[in-house]
Amino acid sequence: LKSVQVVVDYSGIIRTDMAGFYTSNYKNEKGETKYILTTQFESTDARSAFPCFDEPNCKASFTISIEVPKDLQVLSNMPLDKEVVADSDKENKLFTFCQTPKMSTYLVAWAIGQFEYVECTTTRDYNGSKLPIRVYTIPGQSHTGKYALETAQSAVDYLSSIFEIDYPLPKLDLLAVPQFGANAMENWGLVMFRSTALLYHPEKSSALYKQKVSYVVSHEIAHSWFGNYCTMNWWSDLWLNESFATYVGWLCVDNMHPEWDVFTDFISGSMQTALDLDSLKNSHPIEVQVYHSNEIDEIFDAISYLKGGSVVRMVAESIGVELFLKGVSNYLKKYSFGNAKSDDLWDSVSEVSGKNITELVEPWIRAIGYPALKVVKNKDGKTINITQQRFLVEGATKVDDSITWWIPNVDNMLTKEKVIDAQNFLKLNKDTAGFYRVFYDDELFENIVQNLGKLSDNDKIGLIADTSAGARAGIIKTSQFLKLVSQMKSETHVSVWNEIIERLNILKNAFFSDEEISEKLILFSRDLYKNKFEELIKSANLDFNGQRLASALFEQAGISQFNVAVTKALSIYQSKDIKPHFKQAVYRILLANADTCNDDVFNSVSV
């Protein structure tokens, strides 16, 4: 007996909780309520829609047929094979889709409703022809899908090139769903998005929002290889999907928009978020053992995505990005249409790099937390001593000192006996490539402050964040942090300023109940922000990052009660002409100041 065909008659509930096979609704231009039926199966909700072995390593091929009323359309993972009038009801149509390759159940998808779309094809050929790409929306919104379409086109061609594996399916659709629980879901061939993560209006959307769309689209398309083509064996390796898609998603954006300098944003935003969270005593490892399906949703968090993505970037930077991607390509080819574990990836990277990455990276993946390096100048004045210990934001607490983390490019220094020449300027963790913090003795720190011009923007972000975190933990003086940022009034990069803003706001929150200190911090902030704000607010034709920086400093100067910024915000509000990148700043400034946060102001004009 070569095969058995099993036919199962079953019925299920169309859900309303944005999981499984569920209903979503929206209002059309006439104010009528319309519905979309769609799916969200990750992690274990495919079983609520059809009988299946609903685990990632139980892969199968699927042929999907769906019968619907004639006025509706159906989308699924694969291209439409045929569309016919249904035998059961002449008012219905039967949509049958081509058979999928072997894939996990959580990636199966379909959507039913009335849609419109914009489309393009890839620049390069796939199996002898251009690959069709479409962005689907509810009626009347397809024009806002054009930027996502451009991003998808760029990402597919770029990822096919760097992985040395052509995009594996014959089409790619992206669908904006009115109600969707996550930013997006990487269903193979039919990627679904919350509308606010896919649709971009060039006249109404801010620059930062454009970057969000670019990243989310790229992240999800990266899963077409890392997650879909080669899938984690079990949910304990969820980080393998999400960490890698996080890092590669930013690679895609950087390839499409090198002028945005997005990895500086990554360091200031994603990486620092993960460092702050992972400095808590009750953090968890990147790789978490999952024993029951109820535990899976608990690990979709910043550790799995952002710490994991940061560690992936650290490894890539330490051996070279091209070499790292070669190892990834070998891994994907070896486990194509199958399943793998995290060590399988590191083994492939080890093979191409000549280093035992699998062993070196283990504490980063399987231990909680990360190290802080303490750098002290020795009495001879010519050498330094570097030690490491797990960093906790609550400060001096007994921790497990049995873990020694691999520190790329510094690992040969990490003993009490081995030291390096420190007669000249010294700054560790170049370009903040490593997922750790560094604290210096007073003399070394002062040397860095006096040589800020020698640092890259990425170096400055790490220095600001480390100094702030050290002050919170009681390792260094808060005055050192304030002295550092006071020397940065002339900085030009938006991510450097964003880190200053974030860390100053943390300090303000810590002292919000002390009126005297709070007032001093407001005055300090006003003095820090006002000159750069006045310079930028007069500038015309600001570029992408210039708009973001002008908005950030406008907002902070106004919140710090700088009268020029407050007056400007009120003027813009009353003019009814608020540029997208200034909208948040204007409202926050008006709400933060007693003279403008009142009914007279907000009732005086309708925006």
PDB file of N, CA, C and O in Angstrom, residues 20-90:
ATOM      1  N   GLY A  20      -7.092  32.166  14.375  1.00  0.00           N
ATOM      2  CA  GLY A  20      -7.713  31.099  13.609  1.00  0.00           C
ATOM      3  C   GLY A  20      -8.315  31.651  12.325  1.00  0.00           C
ATOM      4  O   GLY A  20      -7.761  32.541  11.672  1.00  0.00           O
ATOM      5  N   PHE A  21      -9.465  31.130  11.931  1.00  0.00           N
ATOM      6  CA  PHE A  21     -10.241  31.653  10.797  1.00  0.00           C
ATOM      7  C   PHE A  21     -11.246  32.624  11.398  1.00  0.00           C
ATOM      8  O   PHE A  21     -12.143  32.238  12.129  1.00  0.00           O
ATOM      9  N   TYR A  22     -11.077  33.927  11.126  1.00  0.00           N
ATOM     10  CA  TYR A  22     -11.862  34.924  11.853  1.00  0.00           C
ATOM     11  C   TYR A  22     -12.425  36.002  10.927  1.00  0.00           C
ATOM     12  O   TYR A  22     -12.036  36.130   9.773  1.00  0.00           O
ATOM     13  N   THR A  23     -13.343  36.778  11.495  1.00  0.00           N
ATOM     14  CA  THR A  23     -13.998  37.834  10.737  1.00  0.00           C
ATOM     15  C   THR A  23     -13.455  39.206  11.133  1.00  0.00           C
ATOM     16  O   THR A  23     -13.193  39.478  12.310  1.00  0.00           O
ATOM     17  N   SER A  24     -13.275  40.051  10.133  1.00  0.00           N
ATOM     18  CA  SER A  24     -12.811  41.422  10.316  1.00  0.00           C
ATOM     19  C   SER A  24     -13.789  42.332   9.580  1.00  0.00           C
ATOM     20  O   SER A  24     -14.355  41.930   8.557  1.00  0.00           O
ATOM     21  N   ASN A  25     -13.976  43.553  10.069  1.00  0.00           N
ATOM     22  CA  ASN A  25     -14.938  44.423   9.407  1.00  0.00           C
ATOM     23  C   ASN A  25     -14.409  45.844   9.262  1.00  0.00           C
ATOM     24  O   ASN A  25     -13.451  46.241   9.935  1.00  0.00           O
ATOM     25  N   TYR A  26     -15.061  46.619   8.382  1.00  0.00           N
ATOM     26  CA  TYR A  26     -14.688  48.011   8.141  1.00  0.00           C
ATOM     27  C   TYR A  26     -15.912  48.737   7.596  1.00  0.00           C
ATOM     28  O   TYR A  26     -16.905  48.108   7.186  1.00  0.00           O
ATOM     29  N   LYS A  27     -15.862  50.056   7.600  1.00  0.00           N
ATOM     30  CA  LYS A  27     -16.922  50.877   7.020  1.00  0.00           C
ATOM     31  C   LYS A  27     -16.510  51.317   5.626  1.00  0.00           C
ATOM     32  O   LYS A  27     -15.397  51.824   5.428  1.00  0.00           O
ATOM     33  N   ASN A  28     -17.388  51.142   4.640  1.00  0.00           N
ATOM     34  CA  ASN A  28     -17.081  51.636   3.295  1.00  0.00           C
ATOM     35  C   ASN A  28     -17.426  53.119   3.195  1.00  0.00           C
ATOM     36  O   ASN A  28     -17.817  53.759   4.178  1.00  0.00           O
ATOM     37  N   GLU A  29     -17.268  53.691   2.011  1.00  0.00           N
ATOM     38  CA  GLU A  29     -17.481  55.131   1.823  1.00  0.00           C
ATOM     39  C   GLU A  29     -18.920  55.556   2.115  1.00  0.00           C
ATOM     40  O   GLU A  29     -19.182  56.715   2.431  1.00  0.00           O
ATOM     41  N   LYS A  30     -19.850  54.616   2.030  1.00  0.00           N
ATOM     42  CA  LYS A  30     -21.256  54.921   2.314  1.00  0.00           C
ATOM     43  C   LYS A  30     -21.608  54.720   3.787  1.00  0.00           C
ATOM     44  O   LYS A  30     -22.745  54.913   4.184  1.00  0.00           O
ATOM     45  N   GLY A  31     -20.609  54.341   4.579  1.00  0.00           N
ATOM     46  CA  GLY A  31     -20.870  54.095   5.987  1.00  0.00           C
ATOM     47  C   GLY A  31     -21.416  52.720   6.278  1.00  0.00           C
ATOM     48  O   GLY A  31     -21.809  52.426   7.419  1.00  0.00           O
ATOM     49  N   GLU A  32     -21.443  51.845   5.281  1.00  0.00           N
ATOM     50  CA  GLU A  32     -21.958  50.485   5.461  1.00  0.00           C
ATOM     51  C   GLU A  32     -20.859  49.582   6.038  1.00  0.00           C
ATOM     52  O   GLU A  32     -19.688  49.716   5.694  1.00  0.00           O
ATOM     53  N   THR A  33     -21.249  48.668   6.903  1.00  0.00           N
ATOM     54  CA  THR A  33     -20.299  47.721   7.466  1.00  0.00           C
ATOM     55  C   THR A  33     -20.056  46.581   6.484  1.00  0.00           C
ATOM     56  O   THR A  33     -20.995  45.931   6.023  1.00  0.00           O
ATOM     57  N   LYS A  34     -18.803  46.372   6.142  1.00  0.00           N
ATOM     58  CA  LYS A  34     -18.405  45.290   5.246  1.00  0.00           C
ATOM     59  C   LYS A  34     -17.474  44.340   5.998  1.00  0.00           C
ATOM     60  O   LYS A  34     -16.830  44.723   6.970  1.00  0.00           O
ATOM     61  N   TYR A  35     -17.380  43.103   5.507  1.00  0.00           N
ATOM     62  CA  TYR A  35     -16.620  42.091   6.233  1.00  0.00           C
ATOM     63  C   TYR A  35     -15.545  41.458   5.366  1.00  0.00           C
ATOM     64  O   TYR A  35     -15.688  41.321   4.148  1.00  0.00           O
ATOM     65  N   ILE A  36     -14.458  41.083   6.037  1.00  0.00           N
ATOM     66  CA  ILE A  36     -13.412  40.251   5.454  1.00  0.00           C
ATOM     67  C   ILE A  36     -13.281  39.027   6.354  1.00  0.00           C
ATOM     68  O   ILE A  36     -13.275  39.156   7.581  1.00  0.00           O
ATOM     69  N   LEU A  37     -13.192  37.859   5.762  1.00  0.00           N
ATOM     70  CA  LEU A  37     -12.871  36.649   6.511  1.00  0.00           C
ATOM     71  C   LEU A  37     -11.420  36.318   6.216  1.00  0.00           C
ATOM     72  O   LEU A  37     -11.016  36.228   5.051  1.00  0.00           O
ATOM     73  N   THR A  38     -10.638  36.138   7.258  1.00  0.00           N
ATOM     74  CA  THR A  38      -9.210  35.925   7.053  1.00  0.00           C
ATOM     75  C   THR A  38      -8.659  34.985   8.114  1.00  0.00           C
ATOM     76  O   THR A  38      -9.405  34.483   8.965  1.00  0.00           O
ATOM     77  N   THR A  39      -7.358  34.738   8.060  1.00  0.00           N
ATOM     78  CA  THR A  39      -6.755  33.756   8.961  1.00  0.00           C
ATOM     79  C   THR A  39      -5.560  34.336   9.696  1.00  0.00           C
ATOM     80  O   THR A  39      -4.879  35.227   9.210  1.00  0.00           O
ATOM     81  N   GLN A  40      -5.307  33.794  10.882  1.00  0.00           N
ATOM     82  CA  GLN A  40      -4.081  34.045  11.652  1.00  0.00           C
ATOM     83  C   GLN A  40      -3.809  32.773  12.442  1.00  0.00           C
ATOM     84  O   GLN A  40      -4.405  32.541  13.486  1.00  0.00           O
ATOM     85  N   PHE A  41      -2.934  31.930  11.917  1.00  0.00           N
ATOM     86  CA  PHE A  41      -2.741  30.600  12.485  1.00  0.00           C
ATOM     87  C   PHE A  41      -1.539  30.474  13.423  1.00  0.00           C
ATOM     88  O   PHE A  41      -1.464  29.518  14.203  1.00  0.00           O
ATOM     89  N   GLU A  42      -0.580  31.390  13.348  1.00  0.00           N
ATOM     90  CA  GLU A  42       0.551  31.287  14.263  1.00  0.00           C
ATOM     91  C   GLU A  42       0.097  31.656  15.682  1.00  0.00           C
ATOM     92  O   GLU A  42      -0.561  32.683  15.865  1.00  0.00           O
ATOM     93  N   SER A  43       0.380  30.812  16.676  1.00  0.00           N
ATOM     94  CA  SER A  43       1.247  29.664  16.551  1.00  0.00           C
ATOM     95  C   SER A  43       0.488  28.335  16.424  1.00  0.00           C
ATOM     96  O   SER A  43       0.947  27.420  15.734  1.00  0.00           O
ATOM     97  N   THR A  44      -0.659  28.194  17.076  1.00  0.00           N
ATOM     98  CA  THR A  44      -1.340  26.883  17.082  1.00  0.00           C
ATOM     99  C   THR A  44      -2.830  27.005  16.814  1.00  0.00           C
ATOM    100  O   THR A  44      -3.630  26.286  17.423  1.00  0.00           O
ATOM    101  N   ASP A  45      -3.200  27.888  15.886  1.00  0.00           N
ATOM    102  CA  ASP A  45      -4.628  28.073  15.626  1.00  0.00           C
ATOM    103  C   ASP A  45      -5.082  27.524  14.278  1.00  0.00           C
ATOM    104  O   ASP A  45      -6.256  27.650  13.934  1.00  0.00           O
ATOM    105  N   ALA A  46      -4.182  26.899  13.523  1.00  0.00           N
ATOM    106  CA  ALA A  46      -4.628  26.221  12.292  1.00  0.00           C
ATOM    107  C   ALA A  46      -5.587  25.092  12.651  1.00  0.00           C
ATOM    108  O   ALA A  46      -6.561  24.824  11.943  1.00  0.00           O
ATOM    109  N   ARG A  47      -5.330  24.453  13.794  1.00  0.00           N
ATOM    110  CA  ARG A  47      -6.164  23.327  14.229  1.00  0.00           C
ATOM    111  C   ARG A  47      -7.604  23.735  14.490  1.00  0.00           C
ATOM    112  O   ARG A  47      -8.501  22.878  14.519  1.00  0.00           O
ATOM    113  N   SER A  48      -7.847  25.041  14.703  1.00  0.00           N
ATOM    114  CA  SER A  48      -9.225  25.487  14.915  1.00  0.00           C
ATOM    115  C   SER A  48      -9.955  25.712  13.593  1.00  0.00           C
ATOM    116  O   SER A  48     -11.169  25.926  13.583  1.00  0.00           O
ATOM    117  N   ALA A  49      -9.206  25.657  12.472  1.00  0.00           N
ATOM    118  CA  ALA A  49      -9.821  25.891  11.156  1.00  0.00           C
ATOM    119  C   ALA A  49      -9.919  24.624  10.314  1.00  0.00           C
ATOM    120  O   ALA A  49     -10.833  24.486   9.511  1.00  0.00           O
ATOM    121  N   PHE A  50      -8.976  23.708  10.499  1.00  0.00           N
ATOM    122  CA  PHE A  50      -9.045  22.441   9.761  1.00  0.00           C
ATOM    123  C   PHE A  50      -8.256  21.377  10.522  1.00  0.00           C
ATOM    124  O   PHE A  50      -7.312  21.701  11.252  1.00  0.00           O
ATOM    125  N   PRO A  51      -8.622  20.099  10.370  1.00  0.00           N
ATOM    126  CA  PRO A  51      -7.914  19.024  11.083  1.00  0.00           C
ATOM    127  C   PRO A  51      -6.472  18.923  10.591  1.00  0.00           C
ATOM    128  O   PRO A  51      -6.222  18.888   9.387  1.00  0.00           O
ATOM    129  N   CYS A  52      -5.512  18.914  11.514  1.00  0.00           N
ATOM    130  CA  CYS A  52      -4.114  18.869  11.098  1.00  0.00           C
ATOM    131  C   CYS A  52      -3.222  18.517  12.271  1.00  0.00           C
ATOM    132  O   CYS A  52      -3.627  18.617  13.428  1.00  0.00           O
ATOM    133  N   PHE A  53      -2.011  18.070  11.954  1.00  0.00           N
ATOM    134  CA  PHE A  53      -0.953  17.966  12.953  1.00  0.00           C
ATOM    135  C   PHE A  53      -0.309  19.342  13.032  1.00  0.00           C
ATOM    136  O   PHE A  53       0.549  19.686  12.226  1.00  0.00           O
ATOM    137  N   ASP A  54      -0.735  20.127  14.011  1.00  0.00           N
ATOM    138  CA  ASP A  54      -0.462  21.569  14.022  1.00  0.00           C
ATOM    139  C   ASP A  54       0.832  21.880  14.780  1.00  0.00           C
ATOM    140  O   ASP A  54       0.830  22.561  15.798  1.00  0.00           O
ATOM    141  N   GLU A  55       1.940  21.356  14.257  1.00  0.00           N
ATOM    142  CA  GLU A  55       3.255  21.624  14.822  1.00  0.00           C
ATOM    143  C   GLU A  55       4.211  21.952  13.680  1.00  0.00           C
ATOM    144  O   GLU A  55       4.053  21.431  12.560  1.00  0.00           O
ATOM    145  N   PRO A  56       5.217  22.802  13.917  1.00  0.00           N
ATOM    146  CA  PRO A  56       6.041  23.298  12.813  1.00  0.00           C
ATOM    147  C   PRO A  56       6.814  22.224  12.057  1.00  0.00           C
ATOM    148  O   PRO A  56       7.105  22.383  10.869  1.00  0.00           O
ATOM    149  N   ASN A  57       7.158  21.102  12.731  1.00  0.00           N
ATOM    150  CA  ASN A  57       7.924  20.074  12.028  1.00  0.00           C
ATOM    151  C   ASN A  57       7.052  19.019  11.359  1.00  0.00           C
ATOM    152  O   ASN A  57       7.566  18.024  10.828  1.00  0.00           O
ATOM    153  N   CYS A  58       5.747  19.242  11.359  1.00  0.00           N
ATOM    154  CA  CYS A  58       4.823  18.359  10.633  1.00  0.00           C
ATOM    155  C   CYS A  58       4.408  19.054   9.337  1.00  0.00           C
ATOM    156  O   CYS A  58       3.291  19.555   9.206  1.00  0.00           O
ATOM    157  N   LYS A  59       5.316  19.088   8.396  1.00  0.00           N
ATOM    158  CA  LYS A  59       5.066  19.825   7.145  1.00  0.00           C
ATOM    159  C   LYS A  59       4.266  18.986   6.159  1.00  0.00           C
ATOM    160  O   LYS A  59       4.342  17.753   6.165  1.00  0.00           O
ATOM    161  N   ALA A  60       3.516  19.666   5.315  1.00  0.00           N
ATOM    162  CA  ALA A  60       2.709  18.991   4.294  1.00  0.00           C
ATOM    163  C   ALA A  60       2.491  19.950   3.137  1.00  0.00           C
ATOM    164  O   ALA A  60       2.734  21.156   3.246  1.00  0.00           O
ATOM    165  N   SER A  61       2.044  19.412   2.016  1.00  0.00           N
ATOM    166  CA  SER A  61       1.608  20.244   0.888  1.00  0.00           C
ATOM    167  C   SER A  61       0.098  20.411   0.966  1.00  0.00           C
ATOM    168  O   SER A  61      -0.613  19.480   1.340  1.00  0.00           O
ATOM    169  N   PHE A  62      -0.396  21.581   0.585  1.00  0.00           N
ATOM    170  CA  PHE A  62      -1.817  21.896   0.725  1.00  0.00           C
ATOM    171  C   PHE A  62      -2.403  22.321  -0.621  1.00  0.00           C
ATOM    172  O   PHE A  62      -1.803  23.132  -1.337  1.00  0.00           O
ATOM    173  N   THR A  63      -3.561  21.774  -0.935  1.00  0.00           N
ATOM    174  CA  THR A  63      -4.361  22.257  -2.060  1.00  0.00           C
ATOM    175  C   THR A  63      -5.657  22.801  -1.466  1.00  0.00           C
ATOM    176  O   THR A  63      -6.436  22.051  -0.863  1.00  0.00           O
ATOM    177  N   ILE A  64      -5.872  24.093  -1.614  1.00  0.00           N
ATOM    178  CA  ILE A  64      -6.975  24.769  -0.932  1.00  0.00           C
ATOM    179  C   ILE A  64      -8.059  25.142  -1.926  1.00  0.00           C
ATOM    180  O   ILE A  64      -7.787  25.769  -2.975  1.00  0.00           O
ATOM    181  N   SER A  65      -9.295  24.770  -1.615  1.00  0.00           N
ATOM    182  CA  SER A  65     -10.465  25.145  -2.408  1.00  0.00           C
ATOM    183  C   SER A  65     -11.477  25.805  -1.486  1.00  0.00           C
ATOM    184  O   SER A  65     -11.758  25.286  -0.395  1.00  0.00           O
ATOM    185  N   ILE A  66     -12.026  26.936  -1.919  1.00  0.00           N
ATOM    186  CA  ILE A  66     -12.964  27.686  -1.085  1.00  0.00           C
ATOM    187  C   ILE A  66     -14.133  28.166  -1.936  1.00  0.00           C
ATOM    188  O   ILE A  66     -13.929  28.766  -3.011  1.00  0.00           O
ATOM    189  N   GLU A  67     -15.328  27.916  -1.465  1.00  0.00           N
ATOM    190  CA  GLU A  67     -16.544  28.332  -2.175  1.00  0.00           C
ATOM    191  C   GLU A  67     -17.132  29.566  -1.497  1.00  0.00           C
ATOM    192  O   GLU A  67     -17.316  29.583  -0.272  1.00  0.00           O
ATOM    193  N   VAL A  68     -17.413  30.610  -2.293  1.00  0.00           N
ATOM    194  CA  VAL A  68     -17.913  31.875  -1.751  1.00  0.00           C
ATOM    195  C   VAL A  68     -18.958  32.462  -2.695  1.00  0.00           C
ATOM    196  O   VAL A  68     -19.046  32.071  -3.866  1.00  0.00           O
ATOM    197  N   PRO A  69     -19.774  33.431  -2.222  1.00  0.00           N
ATOM    198  CA  PRO A  69     -20.688  34.139  -3.122  1.00  0.00           C
ATOM    199  C   PRO A  69     -19.932  34.824  -4.269  1.00  0.00           C
ATOM    200  O   PRO A  69     -18.769  35.207  -4.119  1.00  0.00           O
ATOM    201  N   LYS A  70     -20.619  35.005  -5.381  1.00  0.00           N
ATOM    202  CA  LYS A  70     -19.983  35.499  -6.604  1.00  0.00           C
ATOM    203  C   LYS A  70     -19.340  36.875  -6.471  1.00  0.00           C
ATOM    204  O   LYS A  70     -18.418  37.203  -7.206  1.00  0.00           O
ATOM    205  N   ASP A  71     -19.839  37.698  -5.553  1.00  0.00           N
ATOM    206  CA  ASP A  71     -19.311  39.063  -5.455  1.00  0.00           C
ATOM    207  C   ASP A  71     -18.055  39.166  -4.604  1.00  0.00           C
ATOM    208  O   ASP A  71     -17.539  40.262  -4.386  1.00  0.00           O
ATOM    209  N   LEU A  72     -17.538  38.035  -4.133  1.00  0.00           N
ATOM    210  CA  LEU A  72     -16.360  38.049  -3.279  1.00  0.00           C
ATOM    211  C   LEU A  72     -15.145  37.461  -3.986  1.00  0.00           C
ATOM    212  O   LEU A  72     -15.267  36.675  -4.918  1.00  0.00           O
ATOM    213  N   GLN A  73     -13.967  37.859  -3.523  1.00  0.00           N
ATOM    214  CA  GLN A  73     -12.707  37.317  -4.017  1.00  0.00           C
ATOM    215  C   GLN A  73     -12.077  36.459  -2.928  1.00  0.00           C
ATOM    216  O   GLN A  73     -12.351  36.633  -1.742  1.00  0.00           O
ATOM    217  N   VAL A  74     -11.189  35.571  -3.346  1.00  0.00           N
ATOM    218  CA  VAL A  74     -10.458  34.730  -2.403  1.00  0.00           C
ATOM    219  C   VAL A  74      -8.972  34.792  -2.739  1.00  0.00           C
ATOM    220  O   VAL A  74      -8.584  34.721  -3.909  1.00  0.00           O
ATOM    221  N   LEU A  75      -8.136  34.944  -1.712  1.00  0.00           N
ATOM    222  CA  LEU A  75      -6.688  34.909  -1.850  1.00  0.00           C
ATOM    223  C   LEU A  75      -6.148  33.774  -0.992  1.00  0.00           C
ATOM    224  O   LEU A  75      -6.729  33.434   0.032  1.00  0.00           O
ATOM    225  N   SER A  76      -5.017  33.204  -1.397  1.00  0.00           N
ATOM    226  CA  SER A  76      -4.378  32.181  -0.586  1.00  0.00           C
ATOM    227  C   SER A  76      -2.877  32.180  -0.864  1.00  0.00           C
ATOM    228  O   SER A  76      -2.365  33.053  -1.573  1.00  0.00           O
ATOM    229  N   ASN A  77      -2.178  31.197  -0.305  1.00  0.00           N
ATOM    230  CA  ASN A  77      -0.720  31.172  -0.403  1.00  0.00           C
ATOM    231  C   ASN A  77      -0.212  31.091  -1.835  1.00  0.00           C
ATOM    232  O   ASN A  77       0.799  31.719  -2.177  1.00  0.00           O
ATOM    233  N   MET A  78      -0.889  30.323  -2.647  1.00  0.00           N
ATOM    234  CA  MET A  78      -0.427  30.058  -4.007  1.00  0.00           C
ATOM    235  C   MET A  78      -1.306  30.771  -5.037  1.00  0.00           C
ATOM    236  O   MET A  78      -2.392  31.263  -4.721  1.00  0.00           O
ATOM    237  N   PRO A  79      -0.866  30.833  -6.297  1.00  0.00           N
ATOM    238  CA  PRO A  79      -1.695  31.441  -7.347  1.00  0.00           C
ATOM    239  C   PRO A  79      -2.985  30.650  -7.553  1.00  0.00           C
ATOM    240  O   PRO A  79      -3.073  29.452  -7.248  1.00  0.00           O
ATOM    241  N   LEU A  80      -3.976  31.326  -8.087  1.00  0.00           N
ATOM    242  CA  LEU A  80      -5.257  30.685  -8.384  1.00  0.00           C
ATOM    243  C   LEU A  80      -5.081  29.696  -9.534  1.00  0.00           C
ATOM    244  O   LEU A  80      -4.527  30.032 -10.580  1.00  0.00           O
ATOM    245  N   ASP A  81      -5.537  28.468  -9.331  1.00  0.00           N
ATOM    246  CA  ASP A  81      -5.479  27.451 -10.387  1.00  0.00           C
ATOM    247  C   ASP A  81      -6.715  27.534 -11.273  1.00  0.00           C
ATOM    248  O   ASP A  81      -6.625  27.560 -12.496  1.00  0.00           O
ATOM    249  N   LYS A  82      -7.874  27.607 -10.654  1.00  0.00           N
ATOM    250  CA  LYS A  82      -9.109  27.747 -11.445  1.00  0.00           C
ATOM    251  C   LYS A  82     -10.206  28.379 -10.605  1.00  0.00           C
ATOM    252  O   LYS A  82     -10.211  28.269  -9.376  1.00  0.00           O
ATOM    253  N   GLU A  83     -11.117  29.032 -11.292  1.00  0.00           N
ATOM    254  CA  GLU A  83     -12.264  29.701 -10.672  1.00  0.00           C
ATOM    255  C   GLU A  83     -13.486  29.326 -11.490  1.00  0.00           C
ATOM    256  O   GLU A  83     -13.574  29.660 -12.678  1.00  0.00           O
ATOM    257  N   VAL A  84     -14.449  28.598 -10.892  1.00  0.00           N
ATOM    258  CA  VAL A  84     -15.610  28.099 -11.621  1.00  0.00           C
ATOM    259  C   VAL A  84     -16.873  28.354 -10.824  1.00  0.00           C
ATOM    260  O   VAL A  84     -16.826  28.562  -9.603  1.00  0.00           O
ATOM    261  N   VAL A  85     -18.008  28.337 -11.520  1.00  0.00           N
ATOM    262  CA  VAL A  85     -19.294  28.412 -10.830  1.00  0.00           C
ATOM    263  C   VAL A  85     -19.473  27.128 -10.041  1.00  0.00           C
ATOM    264  O   VAL A  85     -19.248  26.018 -10.551  1.00  0.00           O
ATOM    265  N   ALA A  86     -19.871  27.261  -8.809  1.00  0.00           N
ATOM    266  CA  ALA A  86     -19.962  26.094  -7.930  1.00  0.00           C
ATOM    267  C   ALA A  86     -21.134  25.217  -8.316  1.00  0.00           C
ATOM    268  O   ALA A  86     -22.215  25.703  -8.668  1.00  0.00           O
ATOM    269  N   ASP A  87     -20.923  23.907  -8.243  1.00  0.00           N
ATOM    270  CA  ASP A  87     -22.004  22.960  -8.531  1.00  0.00           C
ATOM    271  C   ASP A  87     -23.087  23.020  -7.467  1.00  0.00           C
ATOM    272  O   ASP A  87     -24.266  22.834  -7.743  1.00  0.00           O
ATOM    273  N   SER A  88     -22.675  23.305  -6.232  1.00  0.00           N
ATOM    274  CA  SER A  88     -23.627  23.251  -5.120  1.00  0.00           C
ATOM    275  C   SER A  88     -24.615  24.411  -5.132  1.00  0.00           C
ATOM    276  O   SER A  88     -25.729  24.295  -4.644  1.00  0.00           O
ATOM    277  N   ASP A  89     -24.203  25.557  -5.676  1.00  0.00           N
ATOM    278  CA  ASP A  89     -25.031  26.755  -5.643  1.00  0.00           C
ATOM    279  C   ASP A  89     -24.592  27.668  -6.783  1.00  0.00           C
ATOM    280  O   ASP A  89     -23.476  28.170  -6.775  1.00  0.00           O
ATOM    281  N   LYS A  90     -25.448  27.903  -7.747  1.00  0.00           N
ATOM    282  CA  LYS A  90     -25.071  28.690  -8.931  1.00  0.00           C
ATOM    283  C   LYS A  90     -24.770  30.146  -8.598  1.00  0.00           C
ATOM    284  O   LYS A  90     -24.244  30.881  -9.430  1.00  0.00           O
TER     285      LYS A  90
END
